[in-house]
mmCIF file of C-alpha atoms in Angstrom:
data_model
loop_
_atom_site.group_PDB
_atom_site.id
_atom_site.type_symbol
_atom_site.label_atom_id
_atom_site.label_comp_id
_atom_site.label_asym_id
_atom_site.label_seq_id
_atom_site.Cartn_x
_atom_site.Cartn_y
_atom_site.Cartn_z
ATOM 1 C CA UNK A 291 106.237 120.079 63.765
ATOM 2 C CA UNK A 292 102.437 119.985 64.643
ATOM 3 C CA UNK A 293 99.376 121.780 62.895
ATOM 4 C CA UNK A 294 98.106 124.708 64.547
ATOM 5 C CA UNK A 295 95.207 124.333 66.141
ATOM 6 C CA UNK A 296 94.456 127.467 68.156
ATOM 7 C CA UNK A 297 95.898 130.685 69.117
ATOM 8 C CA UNK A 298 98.417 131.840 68.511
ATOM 9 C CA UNK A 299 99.094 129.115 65.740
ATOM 10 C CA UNK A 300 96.928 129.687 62.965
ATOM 11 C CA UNK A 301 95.108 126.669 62.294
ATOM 12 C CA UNK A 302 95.381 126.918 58.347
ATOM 13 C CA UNK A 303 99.713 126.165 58.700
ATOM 14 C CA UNK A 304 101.848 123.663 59.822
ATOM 15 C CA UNK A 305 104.274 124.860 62.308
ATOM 16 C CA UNK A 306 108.226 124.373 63.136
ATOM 17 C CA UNK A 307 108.016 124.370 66.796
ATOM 18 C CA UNK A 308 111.320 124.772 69.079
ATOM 19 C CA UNK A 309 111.316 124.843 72.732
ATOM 20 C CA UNK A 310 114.719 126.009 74.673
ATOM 21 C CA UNK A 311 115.548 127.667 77.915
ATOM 22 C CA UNK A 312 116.209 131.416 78.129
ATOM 23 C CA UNK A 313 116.580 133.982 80.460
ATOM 24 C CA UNK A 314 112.875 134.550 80.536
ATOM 25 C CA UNK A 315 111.858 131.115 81.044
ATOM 26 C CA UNK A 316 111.016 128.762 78.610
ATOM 27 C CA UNK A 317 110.921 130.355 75.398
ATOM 28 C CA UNK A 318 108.684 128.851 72.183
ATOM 29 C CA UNK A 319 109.490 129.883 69.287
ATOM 30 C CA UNK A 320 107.046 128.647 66.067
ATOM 31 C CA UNK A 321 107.335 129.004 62.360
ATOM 32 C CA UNK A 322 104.711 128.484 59.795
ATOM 33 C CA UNK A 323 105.774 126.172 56.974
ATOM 34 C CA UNK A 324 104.250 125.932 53.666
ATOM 35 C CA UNK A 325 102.761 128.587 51.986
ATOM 36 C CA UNK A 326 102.341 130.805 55.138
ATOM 37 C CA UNK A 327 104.187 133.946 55.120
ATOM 38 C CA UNK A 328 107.602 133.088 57.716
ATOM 39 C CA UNK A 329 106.109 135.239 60.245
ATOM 40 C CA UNK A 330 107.459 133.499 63.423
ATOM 41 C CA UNK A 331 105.853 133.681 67.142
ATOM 42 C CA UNK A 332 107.408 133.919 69.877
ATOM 43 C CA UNK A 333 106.779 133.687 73.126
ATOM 44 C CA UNK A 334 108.211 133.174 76.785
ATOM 45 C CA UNK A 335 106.358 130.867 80.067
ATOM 46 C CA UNK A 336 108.293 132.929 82.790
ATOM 47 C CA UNK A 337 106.967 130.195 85.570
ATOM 48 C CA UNK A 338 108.782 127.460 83.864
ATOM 49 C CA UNK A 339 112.025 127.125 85.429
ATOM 50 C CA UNK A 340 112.796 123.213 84.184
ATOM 51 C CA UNK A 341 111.228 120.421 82.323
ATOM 52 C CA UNK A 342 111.256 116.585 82.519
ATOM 53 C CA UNK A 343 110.949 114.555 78.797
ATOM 54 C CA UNK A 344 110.335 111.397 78.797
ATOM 55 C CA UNK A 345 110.042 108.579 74.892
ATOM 56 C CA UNK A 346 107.739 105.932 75.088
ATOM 57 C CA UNK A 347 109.567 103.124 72.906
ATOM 58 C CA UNK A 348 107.761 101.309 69.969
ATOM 59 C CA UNK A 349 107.796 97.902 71.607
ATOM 60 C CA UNK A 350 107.476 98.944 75.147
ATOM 61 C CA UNK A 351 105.297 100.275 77.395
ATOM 62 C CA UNK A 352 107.670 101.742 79.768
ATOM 63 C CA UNK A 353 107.951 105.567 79.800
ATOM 64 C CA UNK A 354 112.479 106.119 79.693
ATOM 65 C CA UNK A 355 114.040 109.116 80.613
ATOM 66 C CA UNK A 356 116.751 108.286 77.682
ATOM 67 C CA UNK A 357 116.005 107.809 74.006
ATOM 68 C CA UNK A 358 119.768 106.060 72.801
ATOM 69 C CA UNK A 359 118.284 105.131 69.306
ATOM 70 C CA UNK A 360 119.246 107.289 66.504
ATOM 71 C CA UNK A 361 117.972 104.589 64.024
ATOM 72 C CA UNK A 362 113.978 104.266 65.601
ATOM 73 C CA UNK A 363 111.715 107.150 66.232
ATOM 74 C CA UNK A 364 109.644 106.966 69.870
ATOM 75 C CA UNK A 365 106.080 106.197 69.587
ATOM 76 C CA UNK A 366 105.407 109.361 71.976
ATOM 77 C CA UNK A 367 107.318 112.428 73.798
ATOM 78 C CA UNK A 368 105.436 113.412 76.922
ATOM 79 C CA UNK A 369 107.239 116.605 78.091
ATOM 80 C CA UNK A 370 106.278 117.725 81.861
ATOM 81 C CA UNK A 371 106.674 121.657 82.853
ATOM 82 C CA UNK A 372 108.135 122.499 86.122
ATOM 83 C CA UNK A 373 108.136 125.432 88.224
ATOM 84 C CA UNK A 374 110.419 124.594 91.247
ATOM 85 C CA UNK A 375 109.262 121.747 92.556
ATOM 86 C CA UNK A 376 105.929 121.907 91.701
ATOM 87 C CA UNK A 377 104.722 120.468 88.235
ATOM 88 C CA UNK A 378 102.567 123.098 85.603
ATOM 89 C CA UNK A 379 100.041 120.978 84.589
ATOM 90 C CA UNK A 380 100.012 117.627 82.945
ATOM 91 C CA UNK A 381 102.364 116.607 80.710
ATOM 92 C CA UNK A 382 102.479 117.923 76.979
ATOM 93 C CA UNK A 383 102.342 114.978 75.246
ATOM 94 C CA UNK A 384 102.892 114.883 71.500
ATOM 95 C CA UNK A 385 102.335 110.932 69.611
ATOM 96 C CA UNK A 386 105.043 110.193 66.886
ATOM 97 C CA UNK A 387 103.755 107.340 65.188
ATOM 98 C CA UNK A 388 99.912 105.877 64.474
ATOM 99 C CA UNK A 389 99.910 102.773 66.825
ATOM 100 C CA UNK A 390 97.659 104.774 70.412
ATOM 101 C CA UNK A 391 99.564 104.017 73.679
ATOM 102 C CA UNK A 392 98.889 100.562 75.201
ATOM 103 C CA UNK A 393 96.521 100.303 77.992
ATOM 104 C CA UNK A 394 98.511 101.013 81.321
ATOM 105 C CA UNK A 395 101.073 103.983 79.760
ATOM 106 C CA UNK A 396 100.440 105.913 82.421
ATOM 107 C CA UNK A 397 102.731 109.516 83.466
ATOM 108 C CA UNK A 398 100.405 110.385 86.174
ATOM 109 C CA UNK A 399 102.083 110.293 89.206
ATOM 110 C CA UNK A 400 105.825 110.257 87.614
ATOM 111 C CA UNK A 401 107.808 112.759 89.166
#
């Protein structure tokens, strides 16, 4: 979920976002919650043939590749796009809880 913030996400909703492959790509698929009308958008990144996701860990520092916790949520989610081998600009990275990063979380660089 995230609050929209520009276009096409009105900035006046929340929004249910879901991100999936599909024939097209990657599609993204977002639906207001609230008291928006359940008009969803949709929308396909035909360059994005695979993505990385990696959880940064409450007590750690240390990006992981697996989240085994069903119990804790991660402090962050940095998801990288891919096209081939060649990464689509830096990571998306959405923060899950209040406490910022420490100093020296880094995902530059991480392949």
């Amino acid at each position: 979920m995230t609050a929209g913030g520009g276009t096409p996400f009105d900035p006046g909703y929340d929004w249910l976002v879901t991100l999936g492959p599909s024939a097209s790509g990657l599609e993204v698929v977002a639906v207001p919650i609230g008291r928006a009308p359940p008009v969803p958008v949709a929308f396909a990144l035909p360059a994005v043939t695979r993505w990385d996701v990696r959880v940064l860990a409450p007590w750690d520092s240390q990006w992981r590749e697996e989240w085994l916790s069903g119990r804790v949520m991660p402090r962050a989610v940095a998801i990288r796009l891919w096209h081939d081998s060649e990464p689509l600009g830096p990571p998306v990275l959405v923060t899950l809880a209040p406490a910022p990063p420490a100093p020296g979380d880094s995902l530059e660089g991480s392949q």
